[in-house]
Short mmCIF file of C-alpha atoms in Angstrom, two decimals:
data_model
loop_
_atom_site.label_atom_id
_atom_site.label_comp_id
_atom_site.label_asym_id
_atom_site.label_seq_id
_atom_site.Cartn_x
_atom_site.Cartn_y
_atom_site.Cartn_z
CA MET K 51 80.05 76.79 -49.60
CA SER K 52 79.89 78.74 -46.16
CA ARG K 53 83.46 77.53 -45.50
CA TYR K 54 84.78 79.57 -48.44
CA LEU K 55 83.32 83.07 -47.31
CA PRO K 56 84.41 85.33 -44.45
CA GLU K 57 83.05 84.34 -41.15
CA ARG K 58 81.26 87.83 -40.56
CA LEU K 59 79.50 87.44 -43.81
CA VAL K 60 78.34 83.91 -43.05
CA ARG K 61 76.88 85.10 -39.65
CA LEU K 62 75.07 87.91 -41.58
CA ALA K 63 73.13 85.24 -43.70
CA GLY K 64 71.95 83.38 -40.45
CA PRO K 65 72.81 81.67 -37.05
CA ASN K 66 72.77 78.11 -38.39
CA PRO K 67 73.01 76.12 -41.67
CA LEU K 68 69.40 75.90 -42.32
CA VAL K 69 68.85 79.54 -42.20
CA ARG K 70 71.84 80.22 -44.29
CA ARG K 71 70.57 77.80 -46.82
CA LEU K 72 67.26 79.48 -46.88
CA SER K 73 68.90 82.91 -47.07
CA SER K 74 70.90 81.74 -50.08
CA GLN K 75 67.82 80.57 -51.68
CA SER K 76 66.24 83.93 -50.99
CA VAL K 77 69.02 85.89 -52.78
CA LEU K 78 68.90 83.64 -55.72
CA SER K 79 65.04 84.07 -56.10
CA ALA K 80 64.93 87.79 -55.63
CA PHE K 81 67.87 88.21 -58.09
CA GLY K 82 65.75 86.42 -60.70
CA ASP K 83 62.64 88.24 -59.69
CA GLY K 84 64.45 91.64 -59.41
CA VAL K 85 66.11 91.32 -63.10
CA PHE K 86 62.51 90.83 -64.78
CA LEU K 87 60.76 93.37 -62.60
CA THR K 88 63.40 96.14 -63.26
CA GLY K 89 63.37 95.25 -67.07
CA SER K 90 59.72 94.27 -67.52
CA ALA K 91 58.48 97.87 -68.50
CA VAL K 92 60.94 98.21 -71.39
CA PHE K 93 60.23 94.54 -72.42
CA PHE K 94 56.51 94.60 -72.43
CA THR K 95 56.39 97.83 -74.43
CA GLN K 96 59.49 97.48 -76.52
CA ILE K 97 59.34 93.70 -77.29
CA VAL K 98 56.08 92.64 -76.70
CA GLY K 99 54.62 95.69 -78.25
CA LEU K 100 52.05 96.86 -75.77
CA SER K 101 51.10 100.12 -74.60
CA ALA K 102 51.12 101.34 -70.96
CA ALA K 103 47.59 101.15 -70.56
CA GLN K 104 47.43 97.57 -71.87
CA VAL K 105 50.24 96.58 -69.51
CA GLY K 106 48.17 98.10 -66.53
CA LEU K 107 44.91 96.18 -67.66
CA GLY K 108 46.66 92.88 -67.81
CA LEU K 109 48.37 93.17 -64.51
CA THR K 110 44.78 94.02 -63.04
CA ILE K 111 43.11 91.21 -64.56
CA ALA K 112 45.81 88.90 -63.34
CA GLY K 113 45.54 90.44 -59.91
CA VAL K 114 41.76 89.62 -59.88
CA ALA K 115 42.37 86.10 -60.82
CA THR K 116 44.87 85.79 -58.06
CA PHE K 117 42.55 87.28 -55.54
CA VAL K 118 39.74 84.70 -56.34
CA LEU K 119 41.96 81.61 -56.31
CA ALA K 120 44.21 82.66 -53.42
CA VAL K 121 43.05 80.40 -50.95
CA PRO K 122 42.44 77.33 -53.22
CA LEU K 123 46.14 77.78 -54.27
CA GLY K 124 47.19 77.69 -50.66
CA LYS K 125 45.27 74.47 -49.89
CA LEU K 126 47.51 72.72 -52.33
CA SER K 127 50.43 72.94 -49.75
CA ASP K 128 48.30 71.33 -47.11
CA ARG K 129 47.24 68.45 -49.51
CA TYR K 130 50.54 67.73 -51.17
CA GLY K 131 53.27 69.15 -48.71
CA ALA K 132 54.78 72.65 -48.67
CA LYS K 133 58.00 71.73 -49.85
CA ARG K 134 56.75 69.56 -52.87
CA VAL K 135 54.35 72.56 -53.86
CA TRP K 136 56.97 75.00 -53.45
CA ALA K 137 59.63 73.23 -55.60
CA ILE K 138 57.23 72.16 -58.21
CA SER K 139 55.62 75.70 -58.58
CA SER K 140 59.25 77.29 -58.50
CA LEU K 141 60.33 75.00 -61.41
CA VAL K 142 57.09 75.84 -63.40
CA GLU K 143 57.68 79.52 -62.76
CA ALA K 144 61.23 79.37 -64.16
CA LEU K 145 60.00 77.65 -67.30
CA LEU K 146 57.36 80.01 -67.83
CA TYR K 147 59.49 82.86 -68.09
CA LEU K 148 60.91 81.27 -71.24
CA VAL K 149 57.52 81.68 -72.82
CA TRP K 150 57.74 85.36 -72.55
CA LEU K 151 60.03 85.16 -75.85
CA GLU K 152 56.79 83.97 -77.73
CA ILE K 153 54.31 86.42 -76.51
CA GLY K 154 53.26 89.04 -79.36
CA GLY K 155 49.82 90.52 -78.27
CA MET K 156 47.36 91.50 -75.55
CA ALA K 157 45.51 88.17 -75.26
CA SER K 158 48.73 86.11 -75.00
CA PHE K 159 49.97 88.80 -72.52
CA VAL K 160 46.93 88.43 -70.30
CA LEU K 161 47.08 84.62 -70.26
CA MET K 162 50.75 84.49 -69.62
CA THR K 163 50.45 87.07 -66.81
CA ILE K 164 47.38 85.30 -65.10
CA GLY K 165 49.48 81.91 -65.22
CA LEU K 166 52.60 83.34 -63.75
CA GLU K 167 50.44 85.24 -60.92
CA LEU K 168 48.81 81.93 -60.20
CA ILE K 169 52.13 79.98 -59.98
CA SER K 170 53.62 82.77 -58.00
CA THR K 171 50.76 82.72 -55.47
CA ALA K 172 50.99 78.96 -55.06
CA SER K 173 54.82 79.12 -54.57
CA ARG K 174 54.60 81.99 -51.99
CA ALA K 175 51.80 80.38 -49.95
CA ALA K 176 53.97 76.97 -50.08
CA ARG K 177 57.14 78.84 -49.14
CA ASN K 178 55.74 80.61 -46.19
CA ALA K 179 54.07 77.65 -44.82
CA TYR K 180 57.45 75.76 -45.13
CA ARG K 181 59.11 78.36 -43.36
CA PHE K 182 56.64 78.18 -40.50
CA ASP K 183 56.88 74.53 -40.41
CA VAL K 184 60.56 73.76 -40.45
CA PHE K 185 61.62 75.99 -37.68
CA PRO K 186 60.61 75.93 -33.76
CA ARG K 187 58.30 78.48 -32.52
CA GLU K 188 61.00 80.77 -31.22
CA GLU K 189 62.83 81.06 -34.39
CA ARG K 190 60.04 81.57 -36.90
CA VAL K 191 60.00 85.32 -36.88
CA SER K 192 63.85 85.92 -36.64
CA SER K 193 64.54 83.25 -39.23
CA ASN K 194 62.01 85.26 -41.69
CA ALA K 195 63.96 88.55 -40.90
CA TYR K 196 67.10 86.97 -42.13
CA PHE K 197 65.05 86.02 -45.39
CA ARG K 198 63.76 89.39 -45.96
CA ALA K 199 67.26 90.98 -45.69
CA ALA K 200 68.55 88.32 -48.17
CA ARG K 201 65.78 89.22 -50.49
CA ASN K 202 66.62 93.01 -50.59
CA VAL K 203 70.04 91.95 -51.47
CA GLY K 204 68.63 89.70 -54.21
CA TYR K 205 66.34 92.50 -55.68
CA THR K 206 69.61 94.86 -55.68
CA LEU K 207 71.55 92.56 -57.54
CA GLY K 208 68.81 91.86 -60.15
CA ALA K 209 68.11 95.71 -60.60
CA LEU K 210 71.86 96.40 -61.24
CA LEU K 211 72.03 93.58 -63.80
CA ALA K 212 68.81 94.60 -65.46
CA GLY K 213 70.05 98.37 -65.55
CA ILE K 214 73.15 97.22 -67.28
CA ALA K 215 71.01 95.47 -69.80
CA LEU K 216 68.73 98.43 -70.40
CA ALA K 217 71.49 100.85 -70.63
CA THR K 218 72.83 99.30 -73.83
CA ASN K 219 69.52 100.17 -75.62
CA ASN K 220 69.53 97.06 -77.65
CA ASP K 221 66.53 94.85 -78.19
CA ASP K 222 68.61 91.60 -78.44
CA VAL K 223 69.99 92.20 -75.07
CA VAL K 224 66.61 93.21 -73.46
CA ARG K 225 65.12 89.79 -75.13
CA MET K 226 67.62 88.01 -72.60
CA VAL K 227 65.98 89.74 -69.59
CA PRO K 228 63.34 86.87 -69.06
CA VAL K 229 66.03 84.16 -70.26
CA VAL K 230 68.37 85.14 -67.29
CA THR K 231 65.40 85.31 -64.72
CA ALA K 232 64.47 81.69 -65.93
CA VAL K 233 68.07 80.59 -65.29
CA LEU K 234 68.01 82.01 -62.09
CA LEU K 235 64.78 80.75 -60.84
CA LEU K 236 65.69 77.11 -62.45
CA LEU K 237 68.58 77.28 -59.89
CA ASN K 238 66.32 78.29 -57.29
CA SER K 239 63.90 75.46 -57.88
CA VAL K 240 66.97 73.12 -57.39
CA LEU K 241 67.75 74.51 -54.39
CA VAL K 242 64.16 74.35 -52.94
CA ALA K 243 63.86 70.72 -54.01
CA ARG K 244 67.23 69.76 -51.89
CA LEU K 245 65.85 71.62 -48.58
CA PRO K 246 65.02 69.14 -45.59
CA ARG K 247 61.57 67.88 -45.08
CA ALA K 248 59.38 70.15 -42.89
CA THR K 249 57.16 69.09 -39.89
CA HIS K 250 54.00 68.24 -41.94
CA HIS K 251 55.70 66.70 -44.96
CA VAL K 252 53.34 64.75 -47.04
CA GLU K 253 54.91 61.31 -47.60
CA VAL K 254 52.54 60.02 -50.49
CA GLU K 255 50.98 61.75 -53.20
CA PRO K 256 47.24 61.00 -53.91
CA VAL K 257 47.15 58.71 -56.85
CA LEU K 258 43.73 59.68 -58.15
CA GLU K 259 43.91 63.14 -57.76
CA THR K 260 45.64 65.94 -59.35
CA ALA K 261 46.61 69.38 -58.39
CA LEU K 262 43.81 70.85 -60.57
CA ASP K 263 41.49 68.59 -58.48
CA ALA K 264 42.66 70.39 -55.49
CA VAL K 265 42.27 73.77 -56.59
CA ILE K 266 38.58 72.85 -57.63
CA ASP K 267 37.92 71.31 -54.46
CA GLY K 268 39.20 74.42 -52.67
CA VAL K 269 36.56 76.62 -54.57
CA THR K 270 33.67 74.06 -54.28
CA ASP K 271 33.90 72.49 -50.89
CA GLY K 272 31.19 72.69 -48.56
CA PRO K 273 31.30 74.34 -44.95
CA ASP K 274 34.33 73.13 -43.00
CA ARG K 275 34.65 73.97 -39.28
CA ARG K 276 38.47 74.18 -39.52
CA SER K 277 38.41 76.16 -42.60
CA ALA K 278 40.58 79.39 -42.43
CA LEU K 279 37.91 81.35 -44.12
CA ARG K 280 35.69 80.64 -41.01
CA ASN K 281 38.34 82.08 -38.72
CA ARG K 282 36.72 85.55 -38.87
CA GLY K 283 39.17 87.10 -36.65
CA TYR K 284 42.20 86.00 -38.82
CA VAL K 285 40.35 87.34 -42.04
CA ALA K 286 39.91 90.53 -40.42
CA MET K 287 43.31 90.66 -38.93
CA SER K 288 44.72 89.89 -42.43
CA ILE K 289 42.75 93.01 -43.70
CA PHE K 290 44.04 95.23 -41.07
CA GLY K 291 47.47 94.04 -41.53
CA GLY K 292 47.19 94.93 -45.16
CA VAL K 293 46.26 98.39 -44.09
CA LEU K 294 49.27 98.73 -41.97
CA ALA K 295 51.32 97.42 -44.88
CA THR K 296 50.36 100.06 -47.09
CA HIS K 297 53.71 101.61 -45.97
CA GLN K 298 54.92 100.32 -49.31
CA VAL K 299 52.50 102.70 -51.12
CA LEU K 300 54.03 105.65 -49.17
CA LEU K 301 57.51 104.41 -49.77
CA ASN K 302 57.16 103.64 -53.61
CA VAL K 303 54.53 106.10 -54.81
CA VAL K 304 53.37 108.88 -52.75
CA ILE K 305 56.44 110.37 -51.32
CA PRO K 306 58.32 110.16 -54.50
CA LEU K 307 55.47 111.98 -56.39
CA TRP K 308 55.36 114.39 -53.35
CA LEU K 309 59.13 115.01 -53.65
CA VAL K 310 58.71 115.66 -57.48
CA GLU K 311 55.56 117.96 -57.58
CA GLU K 312 55.17 119.61 -54.02
CA THR K 313 58.78 120.20 -52.63
CA ASP K 314 61.92 121.93 -54.14
CA ALA K 315 64.00 118.88 -53.25
CA PRO K 316 66.25 117.67 -56.31
CA ARG K 317 64.87 114.73 -58.25
CA VAL K 318 68.25 112.83 -57.58
CA LEU K 319 67.36 112.58 -54.13
CA LEU K 320 65.12 109.74 -54.96
CA ALA K 321 67.99 107.38 -55.53
CA TRP K 322 69.32 108.21 -52.13
CA LEU K 323 65.99 107.44 -50.50
CA PHE K 324 65.68 104.03 -52.33
CA GLY K 325 69.20 103.27 -51.39
CA THR K 326 68.68 104.13 -47.70
CA ASN K 327 65.56 101.85 -47.54
CA THR K 328 67.48 98.99 -49.19
CA VAL K 329 70.34 99.50 -46.71
CA MET K 330 68.00 99.73 -43.57
CA ALA K 331 66.15 96.63 -44.91
CA VAL K 332 69.39 94.59 -45.12
CA LEU K 333 70.97 95.63 -41.85
CA LEU K 334 67.99 96.22 -39.47
CA GLN K 335 65.35 93.77 -40.20
CA VAL K 336 66.73 91.02 -38.10
CA ALA K 337 67.24 93.62 -35.09
CA ALA K 338 63.45 94.79 -35.47
CA ALA K 339 62.30 91.02 -35.42
CA ARG K 340 64.47 90.26 -32.52
CA GLY K 341 62.49 88.70 -29.43
CA ILE K 342 59.15 88.63 -31.34
CA THR K 343 57.66 85.01 -30.66
CA THR K 344 54.17 85.46 -29.21
CA VAL K 345 50.94 87.13 -30.28
CA ASP K 346 51.64 89.92 -27.70
CA ASP K 347 55.12 90.41 -29.21
CA SER K 348 53.61 90.62 -32.53
CA LEU K 349 50.97 93.32 -31.86
CA ARG K 350 53.68 95.29 -30.03
CA ALA K 351 55.66 95.32 -33.31
CA GLN K 352 52.62 96.37 -35.47
CA ARG K 353 52.16 99.13 -32.83
CA ARG K 354 55.69 100.43 -33.49
CA GLY K 355 55.13 100.06 -37.03
CA ALA K 356 51.93 102.18 -36.92
CA PHE K 357 53.81 104.79 -34.81
CA PHE K 358 56.60 105.16 -37.49
CA PHE K 359 54.23 105.28 -40.37
CA VAL K 360 51.99 108.07 -38.54
CA LEU K 361 55.37 109.91 -37.86
CA SER K 362 56.50 109.74 -41.39
CA CYS K 363 53.19 111.36 -42.53
CA GLY K 364 53.84 114.12 -40.13
CA ILE K 365 57.21 114.77 -41.21
CA VAL K 366 56.74 114.79 -44.70
CA LEU K 367 53.53 117.01 -44.69
CA VAL K 368 55.64 119.98 -43.62
CA THR K 369 58.12 119.76 -46.58
CA HIS K 370 55.60 121.50 -48.85
CA ASP K 371 56.59 124.89 -47.16
CA THR K 372 60.35 124.26 -46.42
CA VAL K 373 63.30 125.22 -48.58
CA GLY K 374 66.69 123.94 -49.49
CA TRP K 375 68.54 121.66 -47.29
CA ILE K 376 65.93 121.57 -44.76
CA THR K 377 63.36 119.95 -47.27
CA ILE K 378 66.08 117.45 -48.34
CA ALA K 379 66.78 116.42 -44.64
CA LEU K 380 63.25 116.06 -43.76
CA VAL K 381 61.97 114.16 -46.91
CA TRP K 382 64.90 111.82 -46.13
CA LEU K 383 63.96 111.55 -42.59
CA GLY K 384 60.30 110.63 -43.75
CA HIS K 385 61.36 107.92 -45.86
CA VAL K 386 63.82 106.67 -43.01
CA THR K 387 60.80 106.45 -40.68
CA VAL K 388 58.37 104.90 -43.09
CA THR K 389 61.17 102.17 -43.52
CA GLY K 390 61.05 101.65 -39.76
CA ALA K 391 57.29 101.17 -40.26
CA GLU K 392 58.25 98.45 -42.95
CA LEU K 393 60.53 96.69 -40.52
CA PHE K 394 58.18 96.56 -37.73
CA ASN K 395 55.26 95.55 -39.50
CA SER K 396 56.73 92.96 -41.39
CA ALA K 397 58.04 91.33 -38.03
CA GLY K 398 54.54 91.69 -36.47
CA GLU K 399 52.98 90.13 -39.61
CA TRP K 400 55.15 87.07 -39.47
CA GLY K 401 54.65 86.55 -35.68
CA LEU K 402 50.70 86.83 -36.27
CA GLN K 403 50.55 84.49 -39.10
CA ALA K 404 52.91 81.81 -37.44
CA GLU K 405 50.99 81.93 -34.15
CA LEU K 406 47.49 82.36 -35.48
CA SER K 407 47.48 79.86 -38.18
CA ASP K 408 46.07 76.14 -37.83
CA PRO K 409 49.56 73.99 -38.03
CA GLU K 410 47.61 71.39 -40.14
CA ARG K 411 46.44 74.11 -42.68
CA ARG K 412 49.28 76.69 -43.00
CA GLY K 413 48.95 76.81 -46.75
CA GLU K 414 45.33 77.66 -46.66
CA TYR K 415 46.01 80.24 -43.86
CA GLN K 416 48.60 81.71 -46.09
CA GLY K 417 45.93 82.00 -48.77
CA VAL K 418 43.59 83.64 -46.52
CA SER K 419 46.54 85.93 -45.52
CA GLN K 420 47.20 87.18 -49.32
CA LEU K 421 43.31 87.47 -49.61
CA GLY K 422 43.27 89.92 -46.73
CA TYR K 423 46.17 91.70 -47.90
CA THR K 424 44.93 92.46 -51.17
CA LEU K 425 41.38 93.63 -49.68
CA GLY K 426 43.35 95.83 -47.29
CA SER K 427 45.87 97.39 -49.56
CA VAL K 428 44.45 97.18 -53.15
CA TRP K 429 42.80 100.86 -52.82
CA ALA K 430 45.81 102.50 -51.14
CA PRO K 431 47.77 103.65 -54.30
CA ALA K 432 44.75 105.67 -55.76
CA LEU K 433 43.33 106.96 -52.47
CA TYR K 434 46.72 107.87 -50.81
CA THR K 435 47.98 109.69 -53.99
CA PHE K 436 44.52 111.65 -54.22
CA LEU K 437 44.59 112.45 -50.36
CA ALA K 438 48.30 113.89 -50.40
CA MET K 439 48.38 115.48 -53.86
CA SER K 440 45.01 117.08 -53.93
CA TRP K 441 44.34 117.75 -50.16
CA GLY K 442 47.74 118.37 -48.91
CA THR K 443 48.10 118.59 -45.19
CA PRO K 444 44.37 117.26 -44.52
CA GLY K 445 45.10 114.43 -46.79
CA TRP K 446 48.34 113.28 -44.94
CA ILE K 447 46.36 113.66 -41.54
CA VAL K 448 43.66 111.32 -43.09
CA ILE K 449 46.29 108.73 -44.25
CA ALA K 450 47.62 108.58 -40.65
CA ALA K 451 44.15 108.25 -39.48
CA ILE K 452 43.43 105.42 -41.47
CA VAL K 453 46.69 103.67 -40.14
CA LEU K 454 45.91 104.28 -36.58
CA VAL K 455 42.33 102.85 -36.85
CA ALA K 456 43.86 99.83 -38.40
CA ALA K 457 46.58 99.61 -35.77
CA VAL K 458 43.88 99.58 -33.08
CA LEU K 459 41.32 97.10 -34.84
CA ILE K 460 44.09 94.68 -35.56
CA HIS K 461 44.12 93.91 -31.74
CA PRO K 462 40.69 92.67 -31.08
CA ALA K 463 40.95 90.81 -34.47
CA ALA K 464 43.96 88.91 -33.58
CA ARG K 465 42.30 87.97 -30.08
CA ALA K 466 39.27 86.75 -31.89
CA ALA K 467 41.51 84.50 -34.21
CA GLU K 468 43.14 83.20 -31.11
CA ARG K 469 39.63 82.33 -29.55
CA HIS K 470 38.69 80.74 -32.78
CA LEU K 471 41.72 78.28 -32.67
CA ALA K 472 41.29 77.42 -29.02
CA SER K 473 37.77 76.60 -29.41
CA GLN K 474 38.74 74.34 -32.05
CA GLY K 475 41.30 72.65 -29.73
CA ILE K 476 44.03 73.81 -32.03
CA ALA K 477 47.49 74.71 -30.34
CA GLN K 478 50.71 75.57 -31.92
CA PRO K 479 53.39 72.90 -31.78
CA ALA K 480 56.60 73.90 -29.89
#
């Protein structure tokens, strides 16, 4: 396909054929996700017939189920092979979206949401494990940067398509939203299945065990010296990484609310803010990840991300007292700097996960990463919103202090994870 595209566009997709294939897959996957995410609020309330409170409760229940089973679901990739689990879970996820057409109440909504979240968790762990396995050490972070940029393109396309559907204000058109998502994700599963084998590909599936057995084993297994959960440094590092990743809460929740309720900036500025974030994520993520290979490189990126996070807090807090174009310029600059936090934090996170995971248990370590991320970030929307909107300037200072503490503590946590792997005689392959 690449020979039919302009050479410059091909280079933007990645430096080699495998990165370009995975970038294409990332665009397609995010395209499907973006279509449904953008139209989901209307679909759940207008088509399924739920209240906003019921939707929120259902999503919370699904989040709890995912939290409990994140590590066992990650282990599936180590037992059956990351590519196989990724391909199968992607196929099941695509088919599940067609079931949305039959959902008609709270009970079925909760069951469906739990099922989708669990499948998505297994798919995400397998996807990340595959990406770390299939590339040599020096390409792992840079390749993920291309995929992150590609996913932003896909989400934008999905939002545009869903926006067109919602603009019709026609229930029959809205019902097609999960169908379109299913078709796109079905194509995505085909692309995943055709990817080359990774380093730790599992050749033969166990005959007497099923995927359900693997999940049950993951919950009930006794002590295992190589278990990712026994790597306390990695668990702590994942939690602190989740705290540093709360830039997304600032980006998507706190700054927009602050703009609307605490400044004189026009609400239309919100569109420009999110547009700027998308453009920066597409064009600058690769540059932010350049040169990151080692643990030292990754920690340096985390420090840079924390710096931009704190800088954003300092810029936005003063807009309560500014007026006119000064307010507009400062809010926009605050959004730009928190996007800088996103770019560097993402790059540092990929580097730490790649370097500090047991190569034979990447799926399990990805499950722990998701567990830690949840612990480190699930409280942030409520707390950050309260601090900023109720406390004003002191609240923004507290938010910045929380991030600074996490940026400091992630360093000893990463070193502890490094020592744990060394004590087990575990080394990263070249």
